[in-house]
Amino acid sequence: MTVPLVDPHGRTVRDLRISVTDRCNFRCTYCMPEEGMQWMAREEILTFEEIERVARVCVERFGFTSLRLTGGEPTVRAHLPVLVEKLAALGADLALTTNGSTLALVAADLRRAGLDRINISCDSLRRDRFLAITKRDRLEAVLEGIDAALATGFSPVKVNVVLQRGVNDDELIDFARFGREKGVGIRFIEWMPLDAQQAWQRAIVVPSEEVLEVLDREFGIEALDQRGSQPAERYRYRDGRGEVGVIASVTRSFCSTCDRIRLTSDGQLRACLFATGEADLRSVLRAGGDDDALAAAIEAEVGTKWAGHDIGAVTFTRPARSMSQIGG
Ligand code: SAM
Ligand code: SF4
């Protein structure tokens, strides 16, 4: 029997974000430092069987409907399609967020293994700028990855763009055109204070409101349905040429409808991106804990879910982990 997992603020939790590795082949400036990241040791990382057990308890006991694979960069984890196959068998909607740089090599295997959807991150369509942001000259590979996702039949394919003032905000319209031409949904994301270098400044965040004004002026857009528990606010182009979205994590926090929890690659369960505490599911798993013990630990952590984050307030505390270790 499934029993919905309801947090202290009345929100039903249904979405598990699973970071499958803390490693990454990129070094995006807004996410991790160019040098000096300390990767976790292999034995600290959950095995596929351990990840599957946590996901199974979430789906079978608590009725989770959504599993999202992320990282670090999930495609650098060896044999990712094997994990996808295990998780797809659970029957929840299964999606992947990737930087896309090796997607052309694995898209077909992931599809065959049962992956439902792909989100690809790309923050510039200009080669020199892409290199400056990611510290890798891999724009072409990412564009090939987007093409491969489309050719393999993933639908929808979404492209996530983190906008930063003075860095890539002048590419807003280029990205929108790119999305319209390719048939991919662009989602413009506000930069959050989760970069390992702690360089975040509010002045560099490009407010979603401004993005929507520019898009409306240039193309004409109208709001689609209410977003429910999804962080993206969705719009359609009035001429019928596709969709576009914004994720206003900073200026219009969507905490009040948050339905997700996060499992780090070393098996710590986080009730919020900005949580300062975690539940050590790896210890439960490795001490031979049964599904009841796992379920109890998950339930207890969901019981700590905050009403919302307080970015910008004096009380705001940055979590010790950076975005690359939490998974976005
Ligand atoms: N490596 C994969 C990727 O880049 O898509 C998955 C992990 S990444 C941490 C997940 C998402 O978080 C990406 O879309 C990335 O752009 C976004 N992201 C990373 N740091 C961020 C930050 N400080 N604020 C907002 N989004 C961020
Ligand atoms: Fe890697 Fe993704 Fe972070 Fe970029 S955003 S450094 S690709 S984990």
JSON list of N, CA and C in Angstrom, two decimals, residues 15-73:
[
{"chain": "A", "resi": 15, "resn": "ASP", "atom": "N", "xyz": [8.76, 13.72, -5.75]},
{"chain": "A", "resi": 15, "resn": "ASP", "atom": "CA", "xyz": [9.82, 13.82, -6.77]},
{"chain": "A", "resi": 15, "resn": "ASP", "atom": "C", "xyz": [11.18, 13.61, -6.08]},
{"chain": "A", "resi": 16, "resn": "LEU", "atom": "N", "xyz": [11.92, 12.60, -6.53]},
{"chain": "A", "resi": 16, "resn": "LEU", "atom": "CA", "xyz": [13.25, 12.34, -5.97]},
{"chain": "A", "resi": 16, "resn": "LEU", "atom": "C", "xyz": [14.30, 12.71, -7.00]},
{"chain": "A", "resi": 17, "resn": "ARG", "atom": "N", "xyz": [15.19, 13.65, -6.64]},
{"chain": "A", "resi": 17, "resn": "ARG", "atom": "CA", "xyz": [16.32, 14.02, -7.50]},
{"chain": "A", "resi": 17, "resn": "ARG", "atom": "C", "xyz": [17.53, 13.23, -7.04]},
{"chain": "A", "resi": 18, "resn": "ILE", "atom": "N", "xyz": [18.11, 12.48, -7.94]},
{"chain": "A", "resi": 18, "resn": "ILE", "atom": "CA", "xyz": [19.19, 11.57, -7.56]},
{"chain": "A", "resi": 18, "resn": "ILE", "atom": "C", "xyz": [20.48, 12.03, -8.21]},
{"chain": "A", "resi": 19, "resn": "SER", "atom": "N", "xyz": [21.45, 12.42, -7.39]},
{"chain": "A", "resi": 19, "resn": "SER", "atom": "CA", "xyz": [22.76, 12.76, -7.94]},
{"chain": "A", "resi": 19, "resn": "SER", "atom": "C", "xyz": [23.56, 11.46, -8.02]},
{"chain": "A", "resi": 20, "resn": "VAL", "atom": "N", "xyz": [23.97, 11.07, -9.23]},
{"chain": "A", "resi": 20, "resn": "VAL", "atom": "CA", "xyz": [24.62, 9.77, -9.39]},
{"chain": "A", "resi": 20, "resn": "VAL", "atom": "C", "xyz": [26.14, 9.86, -9.28]},
{"chain": "A", "resi": 21, "resn": "THR", "atom": "N", "xyz": [26.65, 11.07, -9.32]},
{"chain": "A", "resi": 21, "resn": "THR", "atom": "CA", "xyz": [28.10, 11.28, -9.13]},
{"chain": "A", "resi": 21, "resn": "THR", "atom": "C", "xyz": [28.32, 12.74, -8.74]},
{"chain": "A", "resi": 22, "resn": "ASP", "atom": "N", "xyz": [29.41, 13.01, -8.04]},
{"chain": "A", "resi": 22, "resn": "ASP", "atom": "CA", "xyz": [29.75, 14.41, -7.76]},
{"chain": "A", "resi": 22, "resn": "ASP", "atom": "C", "xyz": [30.75, 14.92, -8.80]},
{"chain": "A", "resi": 23, "resn": "ARG", "atom": "N", "xyz": [31.21, 14.02, -9.68]},
{"chain": "A", "resi": 23, "resn": "ARG", "atom": "CA", "xyz": [32.24, 14.40, -10.65]},
{"chain": "A", "resi": 23, "resn": "ARG", "atom": "C", "xyz": [31.64, 15.09, -11.87]},
{"chain": "A", "resi": 24, "resn": "CYS", "atom": "N", "xyz": [32.47, 15.89, -12.52]},
{"chain": "A", "resi": 24, "resn": "CYS", "atom": "CA", "xyz": [31.99, 16.56, -13.73]},
{"chain": "A", "resi": 24, "resn": "CYS", "atom": "C", "xyz": [33.16, 16.81, -14.66]},
{"chain": "A", "resi": 25, "resn": "ASN", "atom": "N", "xyz": [32.88, 16.74, -15.97]},
{"chain": "A", "resi": 25, "resn": "ASN", "atom": "CA", "xyz": [33.90, 17.05, -16.97]},
{"chain": "A", "resi": 25, "resn": "ASN", "atom": "C", "xyz": [33.91, 18.53, -17.33]},
{"chain": "A", "resi": 26, "resn": "PHE", "atom": "N", "xyz": [33.01, 19.32, -16.76]},
{"chain": "A", "resi": 26, "resn": "PHE", "atom": "CA", "xyz": [32.98, 20.78, -16.94]},
{"chain": "A", "resi": 26, "resn": "PHE", "atom": "C", "xyz": [33.35, 21.46, -15.62]},
{"chain": "A", "resi": 27, "resn": "ARG", "atom": "N", "xyz": [33.58, 22.75, -15.70]},
{"chain": "A", "resi": 27, "resn": "ARG", "atom": "CA", "xyz": [33.82, 23.53, -14.49]},
{"chain": "A", "resi": 27, "resn": "ARG", "atom": "C", "xyz": [33.06, 24.85, -14.61]},
{"chain": "A", "resi": 28, "resn": "CYS", "atom": "N", "xyz": [31.74, 24.77, -14.75]},
{"chain": "A", "resi": 28, "resn": "CYS", "atom": "CA", "xyz": [30.95, 26.00, -14.95]},
{"chain": "A", "resi": 28, "resn": "CYS", "atom": "C", "xyz": [31.22, 26.97, -13.79]},
{"chain": "A", "resi": 29, "resn": "THR", "atom": "N", "xyz": [31.48, 28.21, -14.16]},
{"chain": "A", "resi": 29, "resn": "THR", "atom": "CA", "xyz": [31.93, 29.18, -13.15]},
{"chain": "A", "resi": 29, "resn": "THR", "atom": "C", "xyz": [30.87, 29.41, -12.07]},
{"chain": "A", "resi": 30, "resn": "TYR", "atom": "N", "xyz": [29.58, 29.26, -12.44]},
{"chain": "A", "resi": 30, "resn": "TYR", "atom": "CA", "xyz": [28.53, 29.55, -11.46]},
{"chain": "A", "resi": 30, "resn": "TYR", "atom": "C", "xyz": [28.22, 28.33, -10.60]},
{"chain": "A", "resi": 31, "resn": "CYS", "atom": "N", "xyz": [28.99, 27.26, -10.78]},
{"chain": "A", "resi": 31, "resn": "CYS", "atom": "CA", "xyz": [28.67, 26.01, -10.10]},
{"chain": "A", "resi": 31, "resn": "CYS", "atom": "C", "xyz": [29.85, 25.47, -9.29]},
{"chain": "A", "resi": 32, "resn": "MET", "atom": "N", "xyz": [31.02, 25.37, -9.92]},
{"chain": "A", "resi": 32, "resn": "MET", "atom": "CA", "xyz": [32.17, 24.81, -9.19]},
{"chain": "A", "resi": 32, "resn": "MET", "atom": "C", "xyz": [33.46, 25.51, -9.57]},
{"chain": "A", "resi": 33, "resn": "PRO", "atom": "N", "xyz": [34.48, 25.44, -8.71]},
{"chain": "A", "resi": 33, "resn": "PRO", "atom": "CA", "xyz": [35.74, 26.12, -9.03]},
{"chain": "A", "resi": 33, "resn": "PRO", "atom": "C", "xyz": [36.49, 25.40, -10.15]},
{"chain": "A", "resi": 34, "resn": "GLU", "atom": "N", "xyz": [37.37, 26.15, -10.83]},
{"chain": "A", "resi": 34, "resn": "GLU", "atom": "CA", "xyz": [38.10, 25.55, -11.96]},
{"chain": "A", "resi": 34, "resn": "GLU", "atom": "C", "xyz": [39.06, 24.47, -11.46]},
{"chain": "A", "resi": 35, "resn": "GLU", "atom": "N", "xyz": [39.60, 24.69, -10.28]},
{"chain": "A", "resi": 35, "resn": "GLU", "atom": "CA", "xyz": [40.54, 23.72, -9.71]},
{"chain": "A", "resi": 35, "resn": "GLU", "atom": "C", "xyz": [40.21, 23.49, -8.25]},
{"chain": "A", "resi": 36, "resn": "GLY", "atom": "N", "xyz": [40.69, 22.37, -7.74]},
{"chain": "A", "resi": 36, "resn": "GLY", "atom": "CA", "xyz": [40.63, 22.16, -6.30]},
{"chain": "A", "resi": 36, "resn": "GLY", "atom": "C", "xyz": [39.39, 21.45, -5.80]},
{"chain": "A", "resi": 37, "resn": "MET", "atom": "N", "xyz": [38.50, 20.99, -6.71]},
{"chain": "A", "resi": 37, "resn": "MET", "atom": "CA", "xyz": [37.36, 20.21, -6.21]},
{"chain": "A", "resi": 37, "resn": "MET", "atom": "C", "xyz": [37.89, 18.88, -5.67]},
{"chain": "A", "resi": 38, "resn": "GLN", "atom": "N", "xyz": [37.42, 18.52, -4.50]},
{"chain": "A", "resi": 38, "resn": "GLN", "atom": "CA", "xyz": [37.80, 17.22, -3.93]},
{"chain": "A", "resi": 38, "resn": "GLN", "atom": "C", "xyz": [36.70, 16.23, -4.26]},
{"chain": "A", "resi": 39, "resn": "TRP", "atom": "N", "xyz": [37.00, 15.27, -5.15]},
{"chain": "A", "resi": 39, "resn": "TRP", "atom": "CA", "xyz": [35.97, 14.28, -5.50]},
{"chain": "A", "resi": 39, "resn": "TRP", "atom": "C", "xyz": [35.85, 13.26, -4.38]},
{"chain": "A", "resi": 40, "resn": "MET", "atom": "N", "xyz": [34.67, 12.72, -4.26]},
{"chain": "A", "resi": 40, "resn": "MET", "atom": "CA", "xyz": [34.47, 11.68, -3.25]},
{"chain": "A", "resi": 40, "resn": "MET", "atom": "C", "xyz": [35.15, 10.39, -3.69]},
{"chain": "A", "resi": 41, "resn": "ALA", "atom": "N", "xyz": [35.56, 9.59, -2.71]},
{"chain": "A", "resi": 41, "resn": "ALA", "atom": "CA", "xyz": [36.17, 8.30, -3.03]},
{"chain": "A", "resi": 41, "resn": "ALA", "atom": "C", "xyz": [35.09, 7.35, -3.54]},
{"chain": "A", "resi": 42, "resn": "ARG", "atom": "N", "xyz": [35.50, 6.41, -4.38]},
{"chain": "A", "resi": 42, "resn": "ARG", "atom": "CA", "xyz": [34.54, 5.49, -5.00]},
{"chain": "A", "resi": 42, "resn": "ARG", "atom": "C", "xyz": [33.62, 4.81, -3.98]},
{"chain": "A", "resi": 43, "resn": "GLU", "atom": "N", "xyz": [34.21, 4.40, -2.86]},
{"chain": "A", "resi": 43, "resn": "GLU", "atom": "CA", "xyz": [33.40, 3.64, -1.90]},
{"chain": "A", "resi": 43, "resn": "GLU", "atom": "C", "xyz": [32.38, 4.52, -1.15]},
{"chain": "A", "resi": 44, "resn": "GLU", "atom": "N", "xyz": [32.58, 5.83, -1.26]},
{"chain": "A", "resi": 44, "resn": "GLU", "atom": "CA", "xyz": [31.59, 6.72, -0.61]},
{"chain": "A", "resi": 44, "resn": "GLU", "atom": "C", "xyz": [30.31, 6.84, -1.44]},
{"chain": "A", "resi": 45, "resn": "ILE", "atom": "N", "xyz": [30.44, 6.59, -2.74]},
{"chain": "A", "resi": 45, "resn": "ILE", "atom": "CA", "xyz": [29.33, 6.79, -3.67]},
{"chain": "A", "resi": 45, "resn": "ILE", "atom": "C", "xyz": [28.38, 5.60, -3.61]},
{"chain": "A", "resi": 46, "resn": "LEU", "atom": "N", "xyz": [27.08, 5.87, -3.64]},
{"chain": "A", "resi": 46, "resn": "LEU", "atom": "CA", "xyz": [26.12, 4.76, -3.61]},
{"chain": "A", "resi": 46, "resn": "LEU", "atom": "C", "xyz": [26.27, 3.89, -4.86]},
{"chain": "A", "resi": 47, "resn": "THR", "atom": "N", "xyz": [26.09, 2.59, -4.68]},
{"chain": "A", "resi": 47, "resn": "THR", "atom": "CA", "xyz": [26.07, 1.68, -5.83]},
{"chain": "A", "resi": 47, "resn": "THR", "atom": "C", "xyz": [24.71, 1.83, -6.52]},
{"chain": "A", "resi": 48, "resn": "PHE", "atom": "N", "xyz": [24.59, 1.28, -7.72]},
{"chain": "A", "resi": 48, "resn": "PHE", "atom": "CA", "xyz": [23.30, 1.31, -8.42]},
{"chain": "A", "resi": 48, "resn": "PHE", "atom": "C", "xyz": [22.23, 0.59, -7.59]},
{"chain": "A", "resi": 49, "resn": "GLU", "atom": "N", "xyz": [22.63, -0.51, -6.95]},
{"chain": "A", "resi": 49, "resn": "GLU", "atom": "CA", "xyz": [21.66, -1.28, -6.16]},
{"chain": "A", "resi": 49, "resn": "GLU", "atom": "C", "xyz": [21.16, -0.43, -4.98]},
{"chain": "A", "resi": 50, "resn": "GLU", "atom": "N", "xyz": [22.07, 0.33, -4.37]},
{"chain": "A", "resi": 50, "resn": "GLU", "atom": "CA", "xyz": [21.67, 1.18, -3.24]},
{"chain": "A", "resi": 50, "resn": "GLU", "atom": "C", "xyz": [20.74, 2.31, -3.70]},
{"chain": "A", "resi": 51, "resn": "ILE", "atom": "N", "xyz": [21.08, 2.91, -4.85]},
{"chain": "A", "resi": 51, "resn": "ILE", "atom": "CA", "xyz": [20.22, 3.98, -5.38]},
{"chain": "A", "resi": 51, "resn": "ILE", "atom": "C", "xyz": [18.84, 3.40, -5.68]},
{"chain": "A", "resi": 52, "resn": "GLU", "atom": "N", "xyz": [18.83, 2.22, -6.30]},
{"chain": "A", "resi": 52, "resn": "GLU", "atom": "CA", "xyz": [17.55, 1.62, -6.67]},
{"chain": "A", "resi": 52, "resn": "GLU", "atom": "C", "xyz": [16.69, 1.35, -5.43]},
{"chain": "A", "resi": 53, "resn": "ARG", "atom": "N", "xyz": [17.34, 0.92, -4.33]},
{"chain": "A", "resi": 53, "resn": "ARG", "atom": "CA", "xyz": [16.55, 0.64, -3.12]},
{"chain": "A", "resi": 53, "resn": "ARG", "atom": "C", "xyz": [15.88, 1.89, -2.58]},
{"chain": "A", "resi": 54, "resn": "VAL", "atom": "N", "xyz": [16.62, 2.99, -2.55]},
{"chain": "A", "resi": 54, "resn": "VAL", "atom": "CA", "xyz": [16.03, 4.24, -2.05]},
{"chain": "A", "resi": 54, "resn": "VAL", "atom": "C", "xyz": [14.87, 4.65, -2.97]},
{"chain": "A", "resi": 55, "resn": "ALA", "atom": "N", "xyz": [15.12, 4.58, -4.28]},
{"chain": "A", "resi": 55, "resn": "ALA", "atom": "CA", "xyz": [14.08, 4.99, -5.23]},
{"chain": "A", "resi": 55, "resn": "ALA", "atom": "C", "xyz": [12.86, 4.07, -5.11]},
{"chain": "A", "resi": 56, "resn": "ARG", "atom": "N", "xyz": [13.10, 2.79, -4.93]},
{"chain": "A", "resi": 56, "resn": "ARG", "atom": "CA", "xyz": [11.99, 1.84, -4.83]},
{"chain": "A", "resi": 56, "resn": "ARG", "atom": "C", "xyz": [11.11, 2.14, -3.61]},
{"chain": "A", "resi": 57, "resn": "VAL", "atom": "N", "xyz": [11.75, 2.44, -2.48]},
{"chain": "A", "resi": 57, "resn": "VAL", "atom": "CA", "xyz": [10.98, 2.77, -1.29]},
{"chain": "A", "resi": 57, "resn": "VAL", "atom": "C", "xyz": [10.15, 4.04, -1.54]},
{"chain": "A", "resi": 58, "resn": "CYS", "atom": "N", "xyz": [10.76, 5.02, -2.20]},
{"chain": "A", "resi": 58, "resn": "CYS", "atom": "CA", "xyz": [10.03, 6.26, -2.48]},
{"chain": "A", "resi": 58, "resn": "CYS", "atom": "C", "xyz": [8.82, 6.00, -3.38]},
{"chain": "A", "resi": 59, "resn": "VAL", "atom": "N", "xyz": [9.01, 5.17, -4.40]},
{"chain": "A", "resi": 59, "resn": "VAL", "atom": "CA", "xyz": [7.92, 4.91, -5.35]},
{"chain": "A", "resi": 59, "resn": "VAL", "atom": "C", "xyz": [6.89, 3.97, -4.75]},
{"chain": "A", "resi": 60, "resn": "GLU", "atom": "N", "xyz": [7.35, 2.85, -4.19]},
{"chain": "A", "resi": 60, "resn": "GLU", "atom": "CA", "xyz": [6.40, 1.82, -3.75]},
{"chain": "A", "resi": 60, "resn": "GLU", "atom": "C", "xyz": [5.72, 2.18, -2.44]},
{"chain": "A", "resi": 61, "resn": "ARG", "atom": "N", "xyz": [6.46, 2.76, -1.50]},
{"chain": "A", "resi": 61, "resn": "ARG", "atom": "CA", "xyz": [5.84, 3.08, -0.20]},
{"chain": "A", "resi": 61, "resn": "ARG", "atom": "C", "xyz": [5.11, 4.41, -0.21]},
{"chain": "A", "resi": 62, "resn": "PHE", "atom": "N", "xyz": [5.76, 5.40, -0.91]},
{"chain": "A", "resi": 62, "resn": "PHE", "atom": "CA", "xyz": [5.24, 6.76, -0.78]},
{"chain": "A", "resi": 62, "resn": "PHE", "atom": "C", "xyz": [4.61, 7.29, -2.07]},
{"chain": "A", "resi": 63, "resn": "GLY", "atom": "N", "xyz": [4.56, 6.47, -3.09]},
{"chain": "A", "resi": 63, "resn": "GLY", "atom": "CA", "xyz": [3.86, 6.87, -4.32]},
{"chain": "A", "resi": 63, "resn": "GLY", "atom": "C", "xyz": [4.54, 7.97, -5.12]},
{"chain": "A", "resi": 64, "resn": "PHE", "atom": "N", "xyz": [5.89, 8.06, -5.02]},
{"chain": "A", "resi": 64, "resn": "PHE", "atom": "CA", "xyz": [6.58, 9.07, -5.83]},
{"chain": "A", "resi": 64, "resn": "PHE", "atom": "C", "xyz": [6.29, 8.82, -7.31]},
{"chain": "A", "resi": 65, "resn": "THR", "atom": "N", "xyz": [6.12, 9.91, -8.06]},
{"chain": "A", "resi": 65, "resn": "THR", "atom": "CA", "xyz": [5.78, 9.78, -9.48]},
{"chain": "A", "resi": 65, "resn": "THR", "atom": "C", "xyz": [6.92, 10.23, -10.38]},
{"chain": "A", "resi": 66, "resn": "SER", "atom": "N", "xyz": [7.98, 10.77, -9.78]},
{"chain": "A", "resi": 66, "resn": "SER", "atom": "CA", "xyz": [9.02, 11.37, -10.61]},
{"chain": "A", "resi": 66, "resn": "SER", "atom": "C", "xyz": [10.42, 11.09, -10.04]},
{"chain": "A", "resi": 67, "resn": "LEU", "atom": "N", "xyz": [11.30, 10.60, -10.90]},
{"chain": "A", "resi": 67, "resn": "LEU", "atom": "CA", "xyz": [12.71, 10.39, -10.54]},
{"chain": "A", "resi": 67, "resn": "LEU", "atom": "C", "xyz": [13.54, 11.18, -11.53]},
{"chain": "A", "resi": 68, "resn": "ARG", "atom": "N", "xyz": [14.53, 11.94, -11.03]},
{"chain": "A", "resi": 68, "resn": "ARG", "atom": "CA", "xyz": [15.36, 12.79, -11.90]},
{"chain": "A", "resi": 68, "resn": "ARG", "atom": "C", "xyz": [16.81, 12.48, -11.64]},
{"chain": "A", "resi": 69, "resn": "LEU", "atom": "N", "xyz": [17.54, 12.12, -12.67]},
{"chain": "A", "resi": 69, "resn": "LEU", "atom": "CA", "xyz": [18.97, 11.82, -12.49]},
{"chain": "A", "resi": 69, "resn": "LEU", "atom": "C", "xyz": [19.79, 13.06, -12.80]},
{"chain": "A", "resi": 70, "resn": "THR", "atom": "N", "xyz": [20.73, 13.34, -11.91]},
{"chain": "A", "resi": 70, "resn": "THR", "atom": "CA", "xyz": [21.54, 14.54, -12.09]},
{"chain": "A", "resi": 70, "resn": "THR", "atom": "C", "xyz": [22.93, 14.26, -11.52]},
{"chain": "A", "resi": 71, "resn": "GLY", "atom": "N", "xyz": [23.73, 15.32, -11.31]},
{"chain": "A", "resi": 71, "resn": "GLY", "atom": "CA", "xyz": [25.08, 15.10, -10.80]},
{"chain": "A", "resi": 71, "resn": "GLY", "atom": "C", "xyz": [25.52, 16.31, -9.99]},
{"chain": "A", "resi": 72, "resn": "GLY", "atom": "N", "xyz": [26.78, 16.60, -10.04]},
{"chain": "A", "resi": 72, "resn": "GLY", "atom": "CA", "xyz": [27.82, 16.39, -11.04]},
{"chain": "A", "resi": 72, "resn": "GLY", "atom": "C", "xyz": [27.24, 16.14, -12.42]},
{"chain": "A", "resi": 73, "resn": "GLU", "atom": "N", "xyz": [28.05, 15.54, -13.25]},
{"chain": "A", "resi": 73, "resn": "GLU", "atom": "CA", "xyz": [27.57, 15.23, -14.59]},
{"chain": "A", "resi": 73, "resn": "GLU", "atom": "C", "xyz": [27.20, 13.74, -14.65]}
]
